[in-house]
Amino acid sequence: MSDNALPPSPARPTVKRRGARISLIWLVPIVAGLIGLSMAVHDWMNVGPKITITFRTAEGLEANKTQVKYKNVVIGTVTAISLSDDRTHVLTTVELNNSAAPFTRKDSHYWVVRPRIGAHGITGIDTLLSGAFIAADAGSNEETTDRFAGLETPPPVSFGEKGKRFILHTDDLGSLDIGSPIYYRRIQVGQVVSYHLAKEGKGVDVEIFINSPNDQYITTDTRFWNASGVDVTIGAAGLKIDTQSLTSIISGGIAFREPNYSPNSKAADANAEFTIFDDQATALAPPDGDARYIRMRFDQSLRGLVVGAPVDFLGVNIGKVVSVDLDYDTKTQTFPGIIGAVIYPKRLGAANDKLEQIGGKGDPDEISARILGGFVEHGLRAQIRNGNLLTGQLYIAMDFDPKAPRVAFNPKLRPLEIPTIPGSFDKLQEQLQTFVDKLSKLPIDQVANNLNGSLVELQKTMKQVNGDVLPQMRGTLQQVQKTLATANESLGEDSAPRQQLSQTMDEVQRTARSVRVLTDYLGRHPEALIRGRTGDAAPGSYKAAPSSREINLEPEQ
Amino acid sequence: MNGIPFAHEHDVCLCHTCGYVCPAGTSTCPRCEAPVHARKPNSIARTWAFLIAGLIFYIPANLMPVMFTTLFGSSSQNTIMSGVLEFIEGGSWDIALLIFIASVVVPCLKFVVLGTLLVTVQRRSTWAMRERARLYRFIELIGYWSMLDVLVVALVAALVQFRELSTIEPRIGILFFGLVVVMTMFAAMSFDPRLIWDAEVEDV
């Protein structure tokens, strides 16, 4: 104590005293509290709406683990999964983030993303490892709700995508499905969004979505046609297979285009309505306009005439058969066929315009009755003709036949009835029938009997010939052969007569030569006949005319 | 008690750094110039402050996720307790116990012990003073073992980075947990165990 005693200091060092009663150290818990509080507040603020989504199955979903994502951004988590009261579906409680408020709009969609293999490819492959998640798509409705029905398949069009929706009418859905592609010049520009039966179940309304900017190509004159499957046509140019894409073969598709000439078309409004045609050709054909229903009565078999068979007018297809029925004629006790058909006057083109002018004013039915009446007067007749000899398909041809017997035309009758004449094939059949009838009238039996007798006679003669004539013939022939052999012998090269003949011929030749010399000599010296031969005019001095054969002069006599 | 006088009876105090006996009232040690005080200044208040701060931080540390695991695309967040439960469900009782002790038992023990010490000191209780002193030393010893959790997360997050296959990322909870450990250690440091014995003497 004494050794290390401090030197006595005059003034004791001042002792530091803290002035503040409350230590600054308390700032530490205050700051901690503030941080904790701020986090609590932040959490509380971030707690978004709680919604319940119903699904058919909770496959792949897990409470507190499965996330709800929108564009792959987590917007919430599944907090509980339970069965509904009636145990038909699963209730999934989801806590959304505060920022996910738009996802409580009434038309928001929720669906479970799982690996899916479809005609449009494979989706959700990443969920194989990570497990399923719930995908969300916000709606646009102002009203909100906390109960949603989860979709089983992803919606084809997500909210906010630019484009237009249109409604297409069709008789039946065919192979179309939600997500089926829409093609424009074979480029996919949209897809089928939904479909439902039209009112009263007559047809199907298909809702499609065309993505922007391709929606501008839909005009008021655009034609849609079913591009599903493969279109195989065998024509003069050979086999032609036409299809839009592989996808459309499997899952169907719709294609559209506007006719090459459509001057008055404007861009179509959203939700405009169109019709789906069966194929491109019918789709792009000029509009048929109003149909007129006509009726025809045929007294012949209607086998091969089907509903849909074409109706030709001078070779132009103007309509089709819509009904094939039988009638009963009590007078003749026959069953005439009644053919109902629709014709599209507009298909006549310019002719129709002129006819309408001629037809005058009034009810369109009346006008057409008037026009048709005039035609019938001039010999307009319907006829069933054979379109294809192989398949036996028939069509109805309307032609002018001036020779046709006059028929009364009733313009008041509805539907209008067109008089008919038997078909060309029918005529041929008739002619064939008469020919066969005539053939059957021939006395074939009698002829055959006569022929039979003659044949017996012939057989007898032949027997005689064989027995008597032939052996004699053989003897004669042998005789002839002998004679010929003798002749051959006598005419041989070394035979005596031949030698003699040769000598004789030489003699004759010589004689002829001397005669010629004599005649020549006499020609020059006719006086020799009287005077005899003079010495100077020896035949040796004569020079014969040039000849192919050299003349051997006779030795002087 | 045993005749040896108390330092304050002689108006001296001990320098904590170099052990020099300084006259009472000096602010710095004349030999090593370290600050000199008879008791840790404001010990009880500081300990209380750090203890409360630690307690506050302990709430988010347990509520917030400490770890974010992505394994083959399936991601999950774990709080401390959910991790423990997961290990129990997985059958790893030992690891679960280890984590439970390091991250739940030890911090809680520290809160309780420090709280008890502070209360008894403030009430100048003479109850089981020797045991309390031992308890304090024990607390100081095990204090940093709580950092085990933080270290595990830091290590695992650094090691498990296989991009798509599996990733582990630390989450905000572990920061709070680290703060809890730091706060409790500060609390333990600011507590002056001599205060336990001051209860024997009336006028300190």
Short mmCIF file of C-alpha atoms in Angstrom, two decimals, chain A residues 70-480:
data_model
loop_
_atom_site.label_atom_id
_atom_site.label_comp_id
_atom_site.label_asym_id
_atom_site.label_seq_id
_atom_site.Cartn_x
_atom_site.Cartn_y
_atom_site.Cartn_z
CA TYR A 70 -48.14 -15.77 -61.96
CA LYS A 71 -45.65 -15.58 -64.79
CA ASN A 72 -43.40 -17.68 -62.55
CA VAL A 73 -43.46 -15.04 -59.80
CA VAL A 74 -44.63 -16.33 -56.46
CA ILE A 75 -47.78 -14.51 -55.41
CA GLY A 76 -48.97 -16.79 -52.67
CA THR A 77 -48.76 -20.09 -50.90
CA VAL A 78 -51.18 -22.90 -50.26
CA THR A 79 -51.78 -22.94 -46.53
CA ALA A 80 -54.30 -25.72 -46.20
CA ILE A 81 -55.90 -28.45 -48.25
CA SER A 82 -59.15 -30.06 -47.23
CA LEU A 83 -62.01 -32.00 -48.72
CA SER A 84 -65.26 -30.30 -49.49
CA ASP A 85 -68.29 -31.22 -47.43
CA ASP A 86 -69.71 -33.46 -50.10
CA ARG A 87 -66.24 -34.93 -50.77
CA THR A 88 -66.51 -34.29 -54.49
CA HIS A 89 -63.63 -31.91 -54.70
CA VAL A 90 -60.74 -30.41 -52.82
CA LEU A 91 -60.66 -27.04 -51.14
CA THR A 92 -57.33 -25.34 -51.28
CA THR A 93 -56.78 -22.37 -49.03
CA VAL A 94 -54.30 -19.94 -50.47
CA GLU A 95 -52.76 -16.94 -48.82
CA LEU A 96 -51.97 -14.42 -51.46
CA ASN A 97 -49.41 -11.68 -51.13
CA ASN A 98 -50.59 -8.17 -50.58
CA SER A 99 -49.55 -7.26 -54.10
CA ALA A 100 -51.68 -10.03 -55.51
CA ALA A 101 -54.95 -8.25 -54.88
CA PRO A 102 -55.92 -8.24 -58.58
CA PHE A 103 -55.99 -12.00 -58.42
CA THR A 104 -59.12 -11.91 -56.31
CA ARG A 105 -61.11 -10.50 -59.19
CA LYS A 106 -64.07 -12.61 -59.99
CA ASP A 107 -62.89 -13.74 -63.41
CA SER A 108 -59.41 -14.70 -62.28
CA HIS A 109 -58.35 -18.19 -63.15
CA TYR A 110 -56.38 -20.73 -61.19
CA TRP A 111 -55.10 -24.03 -62.46
CA VAL A 112 -52.56 -26.57 -61.38
CA VAL A 113 -49.45 -26.76 -63.51
CA ARG A 114 -48.47 -30.36 -63.96
CA PRO A 115 -46.52 -32.05 -66.70
CA ARG A 116 -48.88 -32.34 -69.65
CA ILE A 117 -48.46 -34.07 -72.96
CA GLY A 118 -50.85 -32.98 -75.65
CA ALA A 119 -51.15 -32.33 -79.32
CA HIS A 120 -49.57 -28.94 -78.80
CA GLY A 121 -46.45 -30.33 -77.19
CA ILE A 122 -45.24 -31.01 -73.71
CA THR A 123 -45.69 -28.41 -71.01
CA GLY A 124 -44.82 -28.13 -67.36
CA ILE A 125 -41.82 -30.43 -67.64
CA ASP A 126 -40.04 -28.46 -64.90
CA THR A 127 -42.73 -29.45 -62.43
CA LEU A 128 -41.61 -33.07 -62.74
CA LEU A 129 -38.85 -32.32 -60.26
CA SER A 130 -40.10 -29.27 -58.46
CA GLY A 131 -43.62 -30.53 -57.94
CA ALA A 132 -46.83 -28.98 -59.11
CA PHE A 133 -47.71 -25.37 -58.49
CA ILE A 134 -50.84 -23.36 -58.93
CA ALA A 135 -50.72 -20.87 -61.73
CA ALA A 136 -52.90 -17.80 -61.62
CA ASP A 137 -54.24 -15.40 -64.15
CA ALA A 138 -55.83 -12.16 -63.04
CA GLY A 139 -59.11 -11.10 -64.49
CA SER A 140 -60.53 -7.73 -65.32
CA ASN A 141 -63.80 -7.82 -63.42
CA GLU A 142 -64.31 -5.11 -60.81
CA GLU A 143 -65.95 -7.48 -58.36
CA THR A 144 -63.80 -9.62 -56.15
CA THR A 145 -64.43 -12.90 -54.47
CA ASP A 146 -62.58 -15.31 -52.23
CA ARG A 147 -63.85 -18.52 -53.76
CA PHE A 148 -62.63 -19.76 -57.09
CA ALA A 149 -63.18 -22.87 -59.10
CA GLY A 150 -59.82 -24.12 -60.28
CA LEU A 151 -59.47 -25.02 -63.94
CA GLU A 152 -58.39 -28.50 -64.88
CA THR A 153 -56.50 -27.29 -67.94
CA PRO A 154 -54.62 -24.05 -68.42
CA PRO A 155 -56.65 -21.30 -70.09
CA PRO A 156 -55.44 -20.87 -73.65
CA VAL A 157 -55.29 -17.10 -73.50
CA SER A 158 -53.91 -15.24 -70.56
CA PHE A 159 -55.36 -12.01 -69.34
CA GLY A 160 -54.13 -8.86 -70.93
CA GLU A 161 -52.95 -10.51 -74.09
CA LYS A 162 -53.57 -8.21 -77.00
CA GLY A 163 -55.91 -9.38 -79.66
CA LYS A 164 -59.56 -9.85 -80.49
CA ARG A 165 -62.13 -12.46 -79.80
CA PHE A 166 -64.54 -13.60 -82.49
CA ILE A 167 -67.43 -15.99 -82.54
CA LEU A 168 -67.73 -18.62 -85.24
CA HIS A 169 -70.84 -20.65 -85.98
CA THR A 170 -70.61 -24.19 -87.13
CA ASP A 171 -72.91 -27.16 -87.44
CA ASP A 172 -70.76 -29.38 -85.31
CA LEU A 173 -67.51 -29.05 -83.49
CA GLY A 174 -65.66 -31.68 -85.49
CA SER A 175 -62.25 -32.30 -84.10
CA LEU A 176 -61.87 -28.76 -82.77
CA ASP A 177 -60.94 -28.35 -79.16
CA ILE A 178 -59.91 -25.58 -76.84
CA GLY A 179 -56.48 -24.55 -77.96
CA SER A 180 -56.96 -25.67 -81.55
CA PRO A 181 -54.88 -23.39 -83.76
CA ILE A 182 -56.23 -20.74 -86.11
CA TYR A 183 -54.20 -20.35 -89.28
CA TYR A 184 -53.83 -17.44 -91.61
CA ARG A 185 -51.84 -18.37 -94.67
CA ARG A 186 -50.62 -21.37 -92.69
CA ILE A 187 -49.22 -19.23 -89.91
CA GLN A 188 -50.77 -19.77 -86.56
CA VAL A 189 -52.28 -16.50 -85.42
CA GLY A 190 -54.70 -17.56 -82.74
CA GLN A 191 -56.55 -20.36 -81.09
CA VAL A 192 -59.90 -21.64 -80.02
CA VAL A 193 -60.72 -20.27 -76.59
CA SER A 194 -64.02 -21.88 -75.84
CA TYR A 195 -67.01 -23.49 -77.41
CA HIS A 196 -70.57 -24.08 -76.41
CA LEU A 197 -73.79 -25.12 -78.00
CA ALA A 198 -75.71 -22.42 -79.73
CA LYS A 199 -79.18 -21.51 -78.56
CA GLU A 200 -81.62 -24.40 -78.68
CA GLY A 201 -78.73 -26.72 -79.45
CA LYS A 202 -78.72 -25.80 -83.13
CA GLY A 203 -75.05 -25.68 -84.00
CA VAL A 204 -72.01 -24.77 -82.03
CA ASP A 205 -70.58 -21.37 -81.21
CA VAL A 206 -66.81 -21.43 -81.17
CA GLU A 207 -65.01 -18.54 -79.57
CA ILE A 208 -61.59 -17.84 -80.98
CA PHE A 209 -58.84 -15.45 -80.03
CA ILE A 210 -56.60 -13.86 -82.64
CA ASN A 211 -53.43 -12.38 -81.25
CA SER A 212 -52.48 -8.85 -82.04
CA PRO A 213 -51.32 -7.64 -84.57
CA ASN A 214 -52.73 -10.41 -86.74
CA ASP A 215 -56.28 -9.59 -85.66
CA GLN A 216 -56.25 -6.78 -88.18
CA TYR A 217 -56.48 -9.34 -90.97
CA ILE A 218 -59.93 -10.34 -89.86
CA THR A 219 -62.24 -8.23 -91.93
CA THR A 220 -65.97 -8.18 -92.37
CA ASP A 221 -65.50 -10.31 -95.46
CA THR A 222 -63.17 -12.88 -93.95
CA ARG A 223 -64.13 -16.50 -94.51
CA PHE A 224 -63.31 -19.22 -92.03
CA TRP A 225 -63.10 -22.85 -92.89
CA ASN A 226 -62.37 -26.04 -91.07
CA ALA A 227 -58.74 -26.98 -91.60
CA SER A 228 -58.89 -30.14 -89.56
CA GLY A 229 -57.39 -33.34 -90.80
CA VAL A 230 -56.08 -34.10 -94.23
CA ASP A 231 -57.77 -33.06 -97.45
CA VAL A 232 -57.16 -35.65 -100.12
CA THR A 233 -58.37 -34.94 -103.65
CA ILE A 234 -57.84 -37.00 -106.77
CA GLY A 235 -58.18 -34.82 -109.82
CA ALA A 236 -56.91 -34.51 -113.33
CA ALA A 237 -53.59 -33.33 -111.89
CA GLY A 238 -53.24 -36.44 -109.77
CA LEU A 239 -53.39 -37.07 -106.07
CA LYS A 240 -53.30 -33.94 -103.96
CA ILE A 241 -52.98 -33.97 -100.19
CA ASP A 242 -53.57 -30.73 -98.41
CA THR A 243 -53.21 -30.00 -94.72
CA GLN A 244 -52.38 -27.00 -92.58
CA SER A 245 -50.01 -28.57 -90.12
CA LEU A 246 -49.33 -31.71 -88.20
CA THR A 247 -51.07 -30.26 -85.19
CA SER A 248 -54.21 -29.56 -87.13
CA ILE A 249 -54.35 -33.19 -88.23
CA ILE A 250 -54.45 -34.32 -84.66
CA SER A 251 -56.27 -31.58 -82.85
CA GLY A 252 -58.12 -29.85 -85.62
CA GLY A 253 -57.82 -26.27 -86.68
CA ILE A 254 -59.47 -23.38 -88.39
CA ALA A 255 -58.06 -21.35 -91.23
CA PHE A 256 -59.26 -18.06 -92.53
CA ARG A 257 -58.68 -15.80 -95.43
CA GLU A 258 -60.54 -13.16 -97.23
CA PRO A 259 -61.45 -13.56 -100.87
CA ASN A 260 -58.94 -12.10 -103.29
CA TYR A 261 -61.46 -9.53 -104.35
CA SER A 262 -63.28 -7.92 -101.48
CA PRO A 263 -63.33 -4.20 -102.02
CA ASN A 264 -65.73 -3.21 -99.25
CA SER A 265 -64.18 -5.07 -96.37
CA LYS A 266 -63.30 -3.29 -93.13
CA ALA A 267 -61.50 -4.57 -90.09
CA ALA A 268 -63.95 -6.63 -88.08
CA ASP A 269 -64.96 -5.56 -84.57
CA ALA A 270 -64.24 -7.75 -81.60
CA ASN A 271 -66.86 -10.44 -81.01
CA ALA A 272 -67.97 -10.25 -84.62
CA GLU A 273 -69.70 -13.41 -85.79
CA PHE A 274 -68.68 -15.60 -88.69
CA THR A 275 -69.54 -18.99 -90.13
CA ILE A 276 -67.15 -21.88 -90.50
CA PHE A 277 -67.28 -23.42 -93.96
CA ASP A 278 -66.45 -27.02 -94.68
CA ASP A 279 -63.46 -26.35 -96.87
CA GLN A 280 -61.50 -23.59 -98.47
CA ALA A 281 -63.24 -23.83 -101.82
CA THR A 282 -66.71 -23.28 -100.40
CA ALA A 283 -65.38 -20.67 -98.03
CA LEU A 284 -63.81 -18.55 -100.71
CA ALA A 285 -66.66 -18.99 -103.19
CA PRO A 286 -68.83 -15.93 -103.66
CA PRO A 287 -71.71 -15.86 -101.22
CA ASP A 288 -74.65 -17.95 -102.31
CA GLY A 289 -77.28 -15.52 -101.24
CA ASP A 290 -80.78 -16.66 -100.52
CA ALA A 291 -81.73 -20.19 -101.38
CA ARG A 292 -84.89 -21.10 -103.34
CA TYR A 293 -86.55 -24.37 -102.67
CA ILE A 294 -87.78 -26.36 -105.64
CA ARG A 295 -89.34 -29.76 -106.05
CA MET A 296 -89.16 -32.34 -108.78
CA ARG A 297 -91.07 -35.54 -109.37
CA PHE A 298 -89.37 -38.44 -111.07
CA ASP A 299 -90.94 -41.70 -112.18
CA GLN A 300 -87.77 -43.69 -111.93
CA SER A 301 -85.47 -45.32 -109.47
CA LEU A 302 -83.58 -42.82 -107.38
CA ARG A 303 -80.84 -45.20 -106.45
CA GLY A 304 -77.58 -43.28 -106.42
CA LEU A 305 -79.16 -39.90 -105.83
CA VAL A 306 -78.16 -38.74 -102.39
CA VAL A 307 -78.82 -35.68 -100.33
CA GLY A 308 -76.17 -33.17 -101.26
CA ALA A 309 -76.00 -34.22 -104.90
CA PRO A 310 -75.43 -31.21 -107.12
CA VAL A 311 -78.09 -29.51 -109.20
CA ASP A 312 -76.70 -28.27 -112.50
CA PHE A 313 -78.17 -25.63 -114.73
CA LEU A 314 -76.56 -25.82 -118.18
CA GLY A 315 -73.50 -27.26 -116.48
CA VAL A 316 -73.29 -24.64 -113.73
CA ASN A 317 -73.71 -25.94 -110.22
CA ILE A 318 -76.52 -23.88 -108.79
CA GLY A 319 -77.70 -25.91 -105.86
CA LYS A 320 -77.97 -29.23 -104.16
CA VAL A 321 -80.46 -31.92 -103.35
CA VAL A 322 -81.80 -31.60 -99.83
CA SER A 323 -84.36 -34.38 -99.70
CA VAL A 324 -85.16 -37.61 -101.50
CA ASP A 325 -88.62 -38.97 -100.71
CA LEU A 326 -91.22 -41.23 -102.21
CA ASP A 327 -94.76 -40.30 -103.06
CA TYR A 328 -97.69 -42.56 -103.86
CA ASP A 329 -99.80 -41.96 -106.90
CA THR A 330 -103.22 -43.44 -106.26
CA LYS A 331 -104.25 -43.27 -109.94
CA THR A 332 -101.35 -45.17 -111.40
CA GLN A 333 -100.50 -46.97 -108.21
CA THR A 334 -96.85 -46.04 -108.61
CA PHE A 335 -94.29 -44.57 -106.32
CA PRO A 336 -92.84 -41.48 -107.90
CA GLY A 337 -89.76 -40.00 -106.26
CA ILE A 338 -90.01 -36.50 -104.89
CA ILE A 339 -86.72 -34.63 -104.92
CA GLY A 340 -86.40 -31.46 -102.92
CA ALA A 341 -83.54 -29.18 -103.81
CA VAL A 342 -82.29 -25.73 -102.98
CA ILE A 343 -80.95 -23.53 -105.72
CA TYR A 344 -78.94 -20.39 -105.27
CA PRO A 345 -79.90 -17.94 -108.02
CA LYS A 346 -76.89 -15.78 -107.18
CA ARG A 347 -74.63 -18.52 -108.47
CA LEU A 348 -75.80 -17.64 -111.94
CA GLY A 349 -73.84 -14.42 -111.61
CA ALA A 350 -74.58 -11.84 -114.26
CA ALA A 351 -77.44 -13.91 -115.64
CA ASN A 352 -79.22 -13.64 -112.33
CA ASP A 353 -78.89 -9.86 -112.27
CA LYS A 354 -80.42 -9.59 -115.71
CA LEU A 355 -83.14 -12.06 -114.91
CA GLU A 356 -84.05 -10.10 -111.83
CA GLN A 357 -84.44 -7.00 -113.95
CA ILE A 358 -86.63 -8.87 -116.40
CA GLY A 359 -88.61 -10.50 -113.61
CA GLY A 360 -89.93 -7.13 -112.53
CA LYS A 361 -90.92 -6.16 -109.05
CA GLY A 362 -92.63 -8.01 -106.32
CA ASP A 363 -92.05 -10.81 -103.90
CA PRO A 364 -88.79 -12.63 -104.63
CA ASP A 365 -90.70 -15.90 -104.68
CA GLU A 366 -93.08 -14.50 -107.22
CA ILE A 367 -90.26 -13.21 -109.36
CA SER A 368 -88.55 -16.54 -109.44
CA ALA A 369 -91.85 -18.27 -110.15
CA ARG A 370 -92.39 -15.93 -113.08
CA ILE A 371 -88.89 -16.50 -114.42
CA LEU A 372 -89.07 -20.23 -114.00
CA GLY A 373 -92.48 -20.31 -115.64
CA GLY A 374 -90.97 -18.67 -118.71
CA PHE A 375 -88.17 -21.17 -118.72
CA VAL A 376 -90.50 -24.13 -118.44
CA GLU A 377 -92.44 -22.73 -121.36
CA HIS A 378 -89.22 -22.81 -123.37
CA GLY A 379 -88.58 -26.38 -122.42
CA LEU A 380 -86.74 -26.26 -119.12
CA ARG A 381 -86.76 -29.77 -117.75
CA ALA A 382 -85.00 -31.47 -114.90
CA GLN A 383 -83.33 -34.74 -115.58
CA ILE A 384 -81.44 -37.21 -113.47
CA ARG A 385 -78.09 -37.84 -115.02
CA ASN A 386 -75.23 -40.08 -114.20
CA GLY A 387 -72.25 -38.19 -112.87
CA ASN A 388 -69.97 -41.12 -112.46
CA LEU A 389 -70.45 -44.44 -114.18
CA LEU A 390 -68.17 -46.19 -111.71
CA THR A 391 -69.88 -45.14 -108.51
CA GLY A 392 -73.26 -44.65 -110.08
CA GLN A 393 -73.68 -41.27 -108.46
CA LEU A 394 -76.43 -39.21 -109.92
CA TYR A 395 -77.00 -35.51 -110.19
CA ILE A 396 -79.84 -33.39 -111.35
CA ALA A 397 -79.39 -31.47 -114.57
CA MET A 398 -81.71 -28.71 -115.70
CA ASP A 399 -81.58 -28.21 -119.41
CA PHE A 400 -83.72 -26.79 -122.17
CA ASP A 401 -85.31 -29.52 -124.25
CA PRO A 402 -87.35 -27.91 -127.06
CA LYS A 403 -88.79 -31.29 -128.02
CA ALA A 404 -90.16 -31.92 -124.55
CA PRO A 405 -93.91 -32.25 -124.39
CA ARG A 406 -95.64 -29.19 -123.05
CA VAL A 407 -96.39 -29.25 -119.38
CA ALA A 408 -98.56 -26.89 -117.38
CA PHE A 409 -96.52 -24.90 -114.85
CA ASN A 410 -98.26 -23.74 -111.73
CA PRO A 411 -96.58 -20.52 -110.53
CA LYS A 412 -98.70 -20.43 -107.37
CA LEU A 413 -97.45 -23.75 -106.10
CA ARG A 414 -95.02 -23.61 -103.20
CA PRO A 415 -92.44 -25.02 -103.49
CA LEU A 416 -92.15 -24.51 -107.20
CA GLU A 417 -92.23 -27.74 -109.10
CA ILE A 418 -89.99 -28.21 -112.11
CA PRO A 419 -91.25 -30.67 -114.73
CA THR A 420 -88.96 -33.56 -115.44
CA ILE A 421 -88.03 -35.86 -118.29
CA PRO A 422 -86.50 -39.29 -117.91
CA GLY A 423 -82.78 -39.26 -117.50
CA SER A 424 -80.29 -40.00 -120.26
CA PHE A 425 -79.19 -43.16 -118.64
CA ASP A 426 -82.80 -44.03 -118.27
CA LYS A 427 -83.34 -43.53 -122.00
CA LEU A 428 -80.41 -45.76 -122.79
CA GLN A 429 -81.88 -48.36 -120.55
CA GLU A 430 -85.19 -48.05 -122.32
CA GLN A 431 -83.64 -48.49 -125.75
CA LEU A 432 -81.69 -51.45 -124.53
CA GLN A 433 -84.91 -52.87 -123.20
CA THR A 434 -86.73 -52.59 -126.53
CA PHE A 435 -83.77 -54.19 -128.28
CA VAL A 436 -83.83 -57.06 -125.89
CA ASP A 437 -87.59 -57.38 -126.30
CA LYS A 438 -87.25 -57.65 -130.07
CA LEU A 439 -84.49 -60.13 -129.65
CA SER A 440 -86.68 -62.27 -127.48
CA LYS A 441 -89.44 -62.28 -130.12
CA LEU A 442 -87.21 -64.06 -132.69
CA PRO A 443 -88.24 -67.82 -133.33
CA ILE A 444 -85.06 -69.04 -131.85
CA ASP A 445 -86.38 -72.57 -131.23
CA GLN A 446 -87.45 -73.11 -134.83
CA VAL A 447 -84.19 -71.82 -136.16
CA ALA A 448 -82.32 -74.06 -133.84
CA ASN A 449 -84.33 -77.11 -134.96
CA ASN A 450 -83.68 -76.42 -138.63
CA LEU A 451 -80.08 -75.87 -137.93
CA ASN A 452 -79.95 -79.13 -136.10
CA GLY A 453 -81.40 -81.03 -139.15
CA SER A 454 -78.95 -79.41 -141.51
CA LEU A 455 -76.12 -80.34 -139.27
CA VAL A 456 -77.24 -84.00 -139.29
CA GLU A 457 -77.30 -83.95 -143.09
CA LEU A 458 -73.88 -82.47 -143.18
CA GLN A 459 -72.62 -85.14 -140.90
CA LYS A 460 -73.97 -87.89 -143.23
CA THR A 461 -72.31 -86.34 -146.29
CA MET A 462 -69.07 -86.09 -144.48
CA LYS A 463 -69.22 -89.75 -143.58
CA GLN A 464 -69.75 -90.62 -147.27
CA VAL A 465 -66.89 -88.48 -148.34
CA ASN A 466 -64.65 -90.09 -145.78
CA GLY A 467 -65.61 -93.66 -146.81
CA ASP A 468 -65.71 -93.51 -150.66
CA VAL A 469 -64.06 -90.47 -152.09
CA LEU A 470 -60.92 -90.33 -150.03
CA PRO A 471 -59.47 -93.81 -151.01
CA GLN A 472 -59.98 -93.04 -154.73
CA MET A 473 -58.33 -89.74 -154.28
CA ARG A 474 -55.33 -91.44 -152.75
CA GLY A 475 -54.94 -93.83 -155.84
CA THR A 476 -55.12 -90.91 -158.28
CA LEU A 477 -52.53 -89.01 -156.39
CA GLN A 478 -50.14 -91.94 -156.48
CA GLN A 479 -50.63 -92.17 -160.27
CA VAL A 480 -49.84 -88.51 -160.67
#
